[in-house]
CSV table of C-alpha atoms and ligand atoms in Angstrom, one decimal:
chain,number,residue,atom,x,y,z
A,1106,UNK,CA,32.5,159.1,205.0
A,1107,UNK,CA,31.0,156.5,202.7
A,1108,UNK,CA,34.2,156.7,200.6
A,1109,UNK,CA,36.4,156.3,203.8
A,1110,UNK,CA,34.4,153.2,204.8
A,1111,UNK,CA,34.8,151.8,201.3
A,1112,UNK,CA,38.5,152.3,201.5
A,1113,UNK,CA,38.6,150.7,205.0
A,1114,UNK,CA,36.8,147.6,203.8
A,1115,UNK,CA,39.1,147.4,200.7
A,1116,UNK,CA,42.1,147.6,203.0
A,1117,UNK,CA,40.7,145.0,205.4
A,1118,UNK,CA,40.0,142.6,202.5
A,1119,UNK,CA,43.5,143.2,201.2
A,1120,UNK,CA,45.1,142.7,204.7
A,1121,UNK,CA,43.2,139.6,205.5
A,1122,UNK,CA,43.0,137.5,202.3
A,1123,UNK,CA,42.5,134.3,204.3
A,1124,UNK,CA,39.2,133.3,206.0
A,1125,UNK,CA,40.9,130.6,208.0
A,1126,UNK,CA,44.4,129.7,208.9
A,1127,UNK,CA,45.4,126.3,210.3
A,1128,UNK,CA,48.7,127.1,212.1
A,1129,UNK,CA,51.6,124.9,212.8
A,1130,UNK,CA,50.2,121.5,212.0
A,1131,UNK,CA,52.1,118.5,210.5
A,1132,UNK,CA,50.7,118.5,207.0
A,1133,UNK,CA,50.6,115.1,205.2
A,1134,UNK,CA,49.5,115.4,201.6
A,1135,UNK,CA,50.9,112.4,199.8
A,1136,UNK,CA,49.8,113.5,196.4
A,1137,UNK,CA,51.9,116.7,196.5
A,1138,UNK,CA,54.8,115.1,198.5
A,1139,UNK,CA,54.1,117.3,201.6
A,1140,UNK,CA,55.1,115.7,204.9
A,1141,UNK,CA,56.1,118.3,207.5
A,1142,UNK,CA,55.1,121.3,209.5
A,1143,UNK,CA,53.2,123.9,207.4
A,1144,UNK,CA,50.3,126.3,207.7
A,1145,UNK,CA,47.3,125.9,205.5
A,1146,UNK,CA,45.2,129.0,204.6
A,1147,UNK,CA,41.7,128.9,203.2
A,1148,UNK,CA,39.8,131.6,201.4
A,1149,UNK,CA,36.1,131.0,200.6
A,1150,UNK,CA,35.8,127.3,199.6
A,1151,UNK,CA,39.4,126.9,198.4
A,1152,UNK,CA,42.9,126.3,199.6
A,1153,UNK,CA,44.7,129.7,199.3
A,1154,UNK,CA,48.2,128.8,200.5
A,1155,UNK,CA,50.3,126.0,202.0
A,1156,UNK,CA,53.6,127.1,203.5
A,1157,UNK,CA,55.5,127.5,206.7
A,1158,UNK,CA,54.9,130.6,208.8
A,1159,UNK,CA,52.0,132.3,207.0
A,1160,UNK,CA,51.3,135.5,209.0
A,1161,UNK,CA,48.2,135.2,211.3
A,1162,UNK,CA,47.6,138.9,210.6
A,1163,UNK,CA,46.5,137.9,207.1
A,1164,UNK,CA,43.6,135.7,208.4
A,1165,UNK,CA,40.2,136.5,209.9
A,1166,UNK,CA,40.5,133.4,212.0
A,1167,UNK,CA,43.6,131.5,213.0
A,1168,UNK,CA,43.4,128.0,214.7
A,1169,UNK,CA,46.4,126.6,216.4
A,1170,UNK,CA,46.8,122.9,215.3
A,1171,UNK,CA,50.5,122.6,216.3
A,1172,UNK,CA,50.0,119.2,218.0
A,1173,UNK,CA,48.0,117.7,215.2
A,1174,UNK,CA,48.2,116.2,211.7
A,1175,UNK,CA,46.5,118.1,208.8
A,1176,UNK,CA,45.5,115.8,206.0
A,1177,UNK,CA,43.2,116.0,203.0
A,1178,UNK,CA,39.6,115.2,203.9
A,1179,UNK,CA,39.3,111.4,203.9
A,1180,UNK,CA,37.8,109.7,200.9
A,1181,UNK,CA,35.8,106.5,201.7
A,1182,UNK,CA,34.9,104.7,198.5
A,1183,UNK,CA,32.8,102.0,200.1
A,1184,UNK,CA,30.0,103.6,202.2
A,1185,UNK,CA,26.3,102.7,202.0
A,1186,UNK,CA,24.4,106.0,202.2
A,1187,UNK,CA,21.2,105.5,200.2
A,1188,UNK,CA,19.3,105.9,203.4
A,1189,UNK,CA,16.0,106.1,201.6
A,1190,UNK,CA,15.7,102.4,201.2
A,1191,UNK,CA,13.5,100.8,203.8
A,1192,UNK,CA,11.7,97.5,204.3
A,1193,UNK,CA,14.0,95.0,202.6
A,1194,UNK,CA,15.0,92.0,204.6
A,1195,UNK,CA,18.5,90.9,203.7
A,1196,UNK,CA,20.2,93.9,202.2
A,1197,UNK,CA,23.0,96.2,202.9
A,1198,UNK,CA,20.7,98.9,201.4
A,1199,UNK,CA,18.3,99.2,204.3
A,1200,UNK,CA,21.2,99.4,206.7
A,1201,UNK,CA,22.5,102.6,205.0
A,1202,UNK,CA,23.2,105.7,207.0
A,1203,UNK,CA,22.7,109.3,206.0
A,1204,UNK,CA,26.3,110.5,205.1
A,1205,UNK,CA,26.3,113.5,207.3
A,1206,UNK,CA,25.5,111.4,210.4
A,1207,UNK,CA,28.9,109.7,210.2
A,1208,UNK,CA,31.3,111.4,207.8
A,1209,UNK,CA,32.5,114.6,209.3
A,1210,UNK,CA,33.0,113.2,212.8
A,1211,UNK,CA,35.4,110.7,211.3
A,1212,UNK,CA,37.4,113.1,209.1
A,1213,UNK,CA,35.6,111.9,205.9
A,1214,UNK,CA,34.5,114.6,203.4
A,1215,UNK,CA,33.8,112.4,200.4
A,1216,UNK,CA,32.0,109.1,200.3
A,1217,UNK,CA,31.2,106.8,197.3
A,1218,UNK,CA,28.1,104.6,197.6
A,1219,UNK,CA,28.9,101.3,195.9
A,1220,UNK,CA,25.7,100.1,194.3
A,1221,UNK,CA,23.0,100.7,197.0
A,1222,UNK,CA,21.1,102.0,194.0
A,1223,UNK,CA,20.9,100.8,190.4
A,1224,UNK,CA,19.6,102.6,187.3
A,1225,UNK,CA,16.0,102.3,188.5
A,1226,UNK,CA,16.5,103.8,191.9
A,1227,UNK,CA,19.5,106.1,191.3
A,1228,UNK,CA,17.5,109.3,190.6
A,1229,UNK,CA,15.7,108.9,194.0
A,1230,UNK,CA,19.0,108.4,195.6
A,1231,UNK,CA,20.3,111.6,194.0
A,1232,UNK,CA,17.3,113.7,194.9
A,1233,UNK,CA,17.0,112.5,198.6
A,1234,UNK,CA,20.7,112.1,199.5
A,1235,UNK,CA,23.4,113.2,197.1
A,1236,UNK,CA,21.8,116.6,196.4
A,1237,UNK,CA,20.9,117.3,200.1
A,1238,UNK,CA,23.9,116.0,202.0
A,1239,UNK,CA,26.8,118.4,203.0
A,1240,UNK,CA,29.2,115.4,202.6
A,1241,UNK,CA,30.3,115.1,199.0
A,1242,UNK,CA,28.5,111.9,197.8
A,1243,UNK,CA,29.5,110.0,194.6
A,1244,UNK,CA,28.0,106.8,193.5
A,1245,UNK,CA,28.6,103.5,191.7
A,1246,UNK,CA,25.5,102.1,190.1
A,1247,UNK,CA,24.6,98.5,190.9
A,1248,UNK,CA,24.5,96.4,187.7
A,1249,UNK,CA,21.2,95.2,189.0
A,1250,UNK,CA,18.6,97.9,188.1
A,1251,UNK,CA,16.9,97.8,191.5
A,1252,UNK,CA,20.2,98.1,193.5
A,1253,UNK,CA,20.8,96.3,196.7
A,1254,UNK,CA,17.2,95.8,197.7
A,1255,UNK,CA,17.8,92.2,198.7
A,1256,UNK,CA,20.5,89.6,198.0
A,1257,UNK,CA,17.9,87.5,196.2
A,1258,UNK,CA,17.1,90.3,193.8
A,1259,UNK,CA,20.8,90.8,193.1
A,1260,UNK,CA,20.7,87.4,191.4
A,1261,UNK,CA,18.2,88.6,188.8
A,1262,UNK,CA,20.1,88.5,185.5
A,1263,UNK,CA,17.0,89.9,183.7
A,1264,UNK,CA,17.6,93.1,185.6
A,1265,UNK,CA,21.3,93.4,184.7
A,1266,UNK,CA,21.3,95.7,181.7
A,1267,UNK,CA,24.7,97.2,180.8
A,1268,UNK,CA,23.4,99.7,178.2
A,1269,UNK,CA,20.7,101.2,180.4
A,1270,UNK,CA,23.1,101.3,183.4
A,1271,UNK,CA,25.8,103.0,181.3
A,1272,UNK,CA,23.2,105.5,180.0
A,1273,UNK,CA,22.2,106.4,183.6
A,1274,UNK,CA,25.8,106.7,184.6
A,1275,UNK,CA,26.5,109.1,181.6
A,1276,UNK,CA,23.4,111.2,182.3
A,1277,UNK,CA,24.8,111.8,185.9
A,1278,UNK,CA,28.5,111.7,185.2
A,1279,UNK,CA,29.0,114.6,187.6
A,1280,UNK,CA,28.4,112.1,190.5
A,1281,UNK,CA,28.4,108.5,189.1
A,1282,UNK,CA,31.9,107.2,189.2
A,1283,UNK,CA,31.6,103.4,188.7
A,1284,UNK,CA,29.5,100.3,188.4
A,1285,UNK,CA,29.1,97.7,191.1
A,1286,UNK,CA,28.7,93.9,191.0
A,1287,UNK,CA,27.9,92.4,194.4
A,1288,UNK,CA,26.7,89.3,196.3
A,1289,UNK,CA,26.6,87.1,193.2
A,1290,UNK,CA,26.1,83.5,194.1
A,1291,UNK,CA,26.0,81.6,190.8
A,1292,UNK,CA,29.0,79.5,189.7
A,1293,UNK,CA,29.9,81.8,186.8
A,1294,UNK,CA,31.0,85.4,186.2
A,1295,UNK,CA,27.7,86.8,184.7
A,1296,UNK,CA,27.2,89.6,187.2
A,1297,UNK,CA,30.8,90.7,186.9
A,1298,UNK,CA,30.9,90.5,183.1
A,1299,UNK,CA,27.7,92.6,182.8
A,1300,UNK,CA,29.1,95.2,185.2
A,1301,UNK,CA,32.4,95.3,183.2
A,1302,UNK,CA,30.4,95.8,180.0
A,1303,UNK,CA,28.5,98.7,181.6
A,1304,UNK,CA,31.8,100.1,182.8
A,1305,UNK,CA,33.3,99.8,179.3
A,1306,UNK,CA,30.3,101.6,177.8
A,1307,UNK,CA,30.4,104.5,180.3
A,1308,UNK,CA,34.2,104.5,180.6
A,1309,UNK,CA,34.1,104.2,184.4
A,1310,UNK,CA,35.6,101.6,186.7
A,1311,UNK,CA,33.8,98.6,188.1
A,1312,UNK,CA,33.9,97.5,191.8
A,1313,UNK,CA,33.3,93.8,192.5
A,1314,UNK,CA,32.2,92.3,195.8
A,1315,UNK,CA,32.8,88.7,194.8
A,1316,UNK,CA,30.2,87.3,197.2
A,1317,UNK,CA,31.2,83.7,197.9
A,1318,UNK,CA,34.4,82.0,196.7
A,1319,UNK,CA,33.6,79.1,194.3
A,1320,UNK,CA,36.0,76.9,192.5
A,1321,UNK,CA,34.0,77.2,189.3
A,1322,UNK,CA,34.7,80.9,189.1
A,1323,UNK,CA,38.2,81.3,190.6
A,1324,UNK,CA,39.1,84.7,192.2
A,1325,UNK,CA,42.5,84.4,190.5
A,1326,UNK,CA,40.8,84.4,187.1
A,1327,UNK,CA,38.7,87.4,188.0
A,1328,UNK,CA,41.6,89.6,189.0
A,1329,UNK,CA,44.0,88.4,186.3
A,1330,UNK,CA,41.7,88.1,183.3
A,1331,UNK,CA,38.1,89.5,183.7
A,1332,UNK,CA,38.6,92.8,185.5
A,1333,UNK,CA,40.1,95.6,183.4
A,1334,UNK,CA,43.0,97.8,184.5
A,1335,UNK,CA,41.5,100.3,187.0
A,1336,UNK,CA,38.7,98.0,188.1
A,1337,UNK,CA,38.4,97.3,191.9
A,1338,UNK,CA,38.3,94.1,194.0
A,1339,UNK,CA,36.6,95.2,197.3
A,1340,UNK,CA,36.6,93.2,200.5
A,1341,UNK,CA,40.1,92.3,199.5
A,1342,UNK,CA,41.1,90.7,202.9
A,1343,UNK,CA,37.9,88.7,203.2
A,1344,UNK,CA,38.4,85.0,204.2
A,1345,UNK,CA,38.4,82.7,202.3
A,1346,UNK,CA,39.8,84.8,199.4
A,1347,UNK,CA,42.8,82.8,198.3
A,1348,UNK,CA,45.5,85.4,199.0
A,1349,UNK,CA,47.9,83.1,200.8
A,1350,UNK,CA,49.4,79.7,200.2
A,1351,UNK,CA,49.6,77.0,202.9
A,1352,UNK,CA,52.7,78.7,204.3
A,1353,UNK,CA,50.9,82.0,204.6
A,1354,UNK,CA,52.9,83.4,201.7
A,1355,UNK,CA,51.1,85.9,199.4
A,1356,UNK,CA,50.3,84.1,196.1
A,1357,UNK,CA,52.2,85.4,193.0
A,1358,UNK,CA,49.1,86.0,190.9
A,1359,UNK,CA,48.3,89.0,193.1
A,1360,UNK,CA,51.3,90.9,191.9
A,1361,UNK,CA,50.4,90.0,188.4
A,1362,UNK,CA,46.9,91.4,189.0
A,1363,UNK,CA,48.5,94.5,190.5
A,1364,UNK,CA,50.8,94.9,187.5
A,1365,UNK,CA,47.7,94.8,185.2
A,1366,UNK,CA,46.3,97.7,187.2
A,1367,UNK,CA,43.6,96.0,189.2
A,1368,UNK,CA,43.0,97.8,192.5
A,1369,UNK,CA,42.5,96.2,195.9
A,1370,UNK,CA,40.0,98.0,198.3
A,1371,UNK,CA,39.5,97.1,202.0
A,1372,UNK,CA,35.7,97.4,202.2
A,1373,UNK,CA,35.8,96.2,205.9
A,1374,UNK,CA,32.1,95.8,206.5
A,1375,UNK,CA,30.3,93.6,208.9
A,1376,UNK,CA,31.6,90.3,207.5
A,1377,UNK,CA,34.4,91.1,205.1
A,1378,UNK,CA,37.7,91.7,207.0
A,1379,UNK,CA,39.7,88.9,208.5
A,1380,UNK,CA,43.1,89.3,210.1
A,1381,UNK,CA,43.8,85.7,209.0
A,1382,UNK,CA,44.2,87.1,205.5
A,1383,UNK,CA,45.0,90.7,206.3
A,1384,UNK,CA,47.9,90.5,208.7
A,1385,UNK,CA,50.1,88.0,206.9
A,1386,UNK,CA,49.4,89.8,203.5
A,1387,UNK,CA,50.0,93.3,204.9
A,1388,UNK,CA,53.2,92.2,206.7
A,1389,UNK,CA,54.5,90.9,203.3
A,1390,UNK,CA,53.8,94.2,201.6
A,1391,UNK,CA,50.4,93.4,200.1
A,1392,UNK,CA,48.9,96.7,201.1
A,1393,UNK,CA,45.5,98.0,200.1
A,1394,UNK,CA,45.3,100.5,197.3
A,1395,UNK,CA,42.4,102.1,199.2
A,1396,UNK,CA,41.2,101.8,202.7
A,1397,UNK,CA,37.4,101.9,203.0
A,1398,UNK,CA,34.8,101.0,205.6
A,1399,UNK,CA,31.8,99.4,203.8
A,1400,UNK,CA,29.8,101.7,206.1
A,1401,UNK,CA,26.3,100.6,207.2
A,1402,UNK,CA,24.7,100.2,210.6
A,1403,UNK,CA,26.1,96.7,211.0
A,1404,UNK,CA,29.7,97.6,210.3
A,1405,UNK,CA,29.7,100.9,212.2
A,1406,UNK,CA,28.3,99.2,215.3
A,1407,UNK,CA,30.5,96.2,214.7
A,1408,UNK,CA,34.3,95.9,214.3
A,1409,UNK,CA,34.7,98.3,211.5
A,1410,UNK,CA,33.5,101.2,213.7
A,1411,UNK,CA,34.6,104.0,211.3
A,1412,UNK,CA,37.2,105.1,208.8
A,1413,UNK,CA,39.8,106.1,211.4
A,1414,UNK,CA,39.4,102.7,213.2
A,1415,UNK,CA,40.0,100.8,210.0
A,1416,UNK,CA,43.0,103.1,209.2
A,1417,UNK,CA,44.3,102.5,212.7
A,1418,UNK,CA,44.3,98.7,212.0
A,1419,UNK,CA,46.7,99.2,209.2
A,1420,UNK,CA,48.9,101.4,211.4
A,1421,UNK,CA,48.9,98.5,213.9
A,1422,UNK,CA,49.8,96.0,211.1
A,1423,UNK,CA,52.9,98.2,210.3
A,1424,UNK,CA,51.8,100.4,207.4
A,1425,UNK,CA,53.4,103.9,208.0
A,1426,UNK,CA,51.1,106.8,208.7
A,1427,UNK,CA,51.9,108.6,205.5
A,1428,UNK,CA,50.9,105.5,203.4
A,1429,UNK,CA,47.7,105.0,205.5
A,1430,UNK,CA,46.8,108.6,204.6
A,1431,UNK,CA,47.7,108.0,201.0
A,1432,UNK,CA,45.4,105.0,200.9
A,1433,UNK,CA,42.6,107.0,202.4
A,1434,UNK,CA,42.9,110.2,200.4
A,1435,UNK,CA,44.6,110.5,197.0
A,1436,UNK,CA,44.6,106.8,196.1
A,1437,UNK,CA,40.8,106.3,196.4
A,1438,UNK,CA,40.2,109.7,194.7
A,1439,UNK,CA,42.3,108.6,191.8
A,1440,UNK,CA,40.7,105.2,191.6
A,1441,UNK,CA,37.3,106.8,191.1
A,1442,UNK,CA,38.9,109.2,188.6
A,1443,UNK,CA,38.5,112.3,190.7
A,1444,UNK,CA,42.2,113.0,191.1
A,1445,UNK,CA,41.5,116.6,192.1
A,1446,UNK,CA,40.1,115.3,195.4
A,1447,UNK,CA,42.1,114.0,198.3
A,1448,UNK,CA,44.9,116.6,198.3
A,1449,UNK,CA,45.7,120.0,199.8
A,1450,UNK,CA,46.8,122.0,196.8
A,1451,UNK,CA,46.4,125.7,196.3
A,1452,UNK,CA,43.2,126.2,194.3
A,1453,UNK,CA,41.7,122.9,195.3
A,1454,UNK,CA,38.4,122.7,197.2
A,1455,UNK,CA,39.3,123.0,200.9
A,1456,UNK,CA,38.3,119.5,202.2
A,1457,UNK,CA,40.6,118.9,205.2
A,1458,UNK,CA,40.8,116.5,208.2
A,1459,UNK,CA,42.7,117.5,211.3
A,1460,UNK,CA,43.7,114.3,213.1
A,1461,UNK,CA,45.2,113.2,216.3
A,1462,UNK,CA,47.4,110.1,216.8
A,1463,UNK,CA,46.8,108.9,220.3
A,1464,UNK,CA,49.4,106.8,221.9
A,1465,UNK,CA,48.5,103.9,224.3
A,1466,UNK,CA,47.4,100.3,224.3
A,1467,UNK,CA,44.6,99.7,221.9
A,1468,UNK,CA,42.8,96.7,220.5
A,1469,UNK,CA,41.4,96.1,217.1
A,1470,UNK,CA,39.0,93.3,216.2
A,1471,UNK,CA,38.0,91.7,212.9
A,1472,UNK,CA,34.5,90.5,211.9
A,1473,UNK,CA,34.9,87.0,213.5
A,1474,UNK,CA,36.3,88.3,216.8
A,1475,UNK,CA,40.0,88.0,215.9
A,1476,UNK,CA,42.1,90.7,217.6
A,1477,UNK,CA,45.4,92.5,217.3
A,1478,UNK,CA,46.9,95.1,219.5
A,1479,UNK,CA,48.4,98.4,218.6
A,1480,UNK,CA,50.0,101.4,220.2
A,1481,UNK,CA,48.4,104.2,218.1
A,1482,UNK,CA,44.8,105.2,217.3
A,1483,UNK,CA,43.7,107.9,215.0
A,1484,UNK,CA,41.0,110.4,216.1
A,1485,UNK,CA,39.3,113.4,214.5
A,1486,UNK,CA,39.8,116.9,216.0
A,1487,UNK,CA,38.3,118.9,213.1
A,1488,UNK,CA,36.9,118.5,209.7
A,1489,UNK,CA,36.6,121.2,207.0
A,1490,UNK,CA,34.3,120.7,204.0
A,1491,UNK,CA,34.6,123.2,201.1
A,1492,UNK,CA,36.2,125.8,203.5
A,1493,UNK,CA,33.6,125.4,206.2
A,1494,UNK,CA,34.4,124.0,209.6
A,1495,UNK,CA,31.9,121.2,209.9
A,1496,UNK,CA,33.3,119.3,213.0
A,1497,UNK,CA,35.3,120.7,215.9
A,1498,UNK,CA,35.6,118.2,218.7
A,1499,UNK,CA,37.4,120.5,221.2
A,1500,UNK,CA,36.0,123.8,220.2
A,1501,UNK,CA,39.3,125.0,218.8
A,1502,UNK,CA,37.5,127.6,216.7
A,1503,UNK,CA,35.5,128.8,219.6
A,1504,UNK,CA,36.4,131.7,222.0
A,1505,UNK,CA,36.1,131.9,225.9
A,1506,UNK,CA,32.3,132.6,226.3
A,1507,UNK,CA,32.9,135.7,228.5
A,1508,UNK,CA,34.9,137.4,225.7
A,1509,UNK,CA,31.8,139.3,224.6
A,1510,UNK,CA,32.2,138.5,220.9
A,1511,UNK,CA,29.3,136.0,220.7
A,1512,UNK,CA,26.0,136.5,219.0
A,1513,UNK,CA,23.0,135.5,221.1
A,1514,UNK,CA,19.5,135.0,220.0
A,1515,UNK,CA,17.3,138.1,220.7
A,1516,UNK,CA,14.1,136.1,221.6
B,1644,LIG,ZN1,29.2,97.1,200.5
């Protein structure tokens, strides 16, 4: 009998190699050139197969997603999630959110925290958030050792130590993917230069939030001379960044910066996204390399809202869906040198977003109350992180409750 049961289990395992089968969705996986109807099968934590007409008999659970888009789990490389910081007055740090509070319900499976922590606070961040969240959390270290505790403290050149920052990054290279320079007020490039030095020592990219635009330290010079290929200019549509000339034409130095390999990231935030720059630039083809939210309580309760709302703004400005997905999955993953993320490839970790594109009349605001209209809005139906269904808006994985197959508590 024991032998027979063993055989039976062996047969069942053989007959049902997939734990989960997403059936009939429109798969968009820009990295692997997939843009069409296909099934996606998951076994354990990994993608087991991507192909049309995979047999449902081979899966323990099949979910019909025929009316939906299946994309890689979204990768938001500008999200403040060091929620341990409290008590500061001016910072982005104390407005952080715990990643699991926002990520999965917006299709996001990976976030990168850009500099909420520096080398002094990073290990606290790792212990309290990175190692406890279900969301995959990566980090960029602030060049200021204390991180974003306040904008005043981010001016402290004494606390900008490239060597110690690089050493901390290398010690935690499984999760530290960059260095951040932010909110720098002085009429020089000191904060940026120190961040670039730390990035060089640790061989990781630097992300710069340029703070205010001053003529003594031209933005043009930063993106054409100071940043290295692969470094990132975030808040790239912030006004008054000098993207456009008097006739609203995109300035030529931006293509020179792009040719050098400098990356432009949205970083919408609570004060860093203006249609006055974005719409003319996007309509002339100056698209972002990566779409990101600059998530914190002010931006999520403001006009950024969430990753899908920011992505929907780019749809409304005319960027095709496939490119918007590219800018929210494989592009950001590649920018932080994690090219294995942001794709749906056999063998890859199964991080997946199942999205709706709603049709209707929608409005999108920027941070000063400028508005555009659009006819499409993205929404999350389901999110899968490492093979586990972590968000399921319409209970597509659930069964009619009278079916008798449910497990109730005994007490
Ligand atoms: Zn930020």
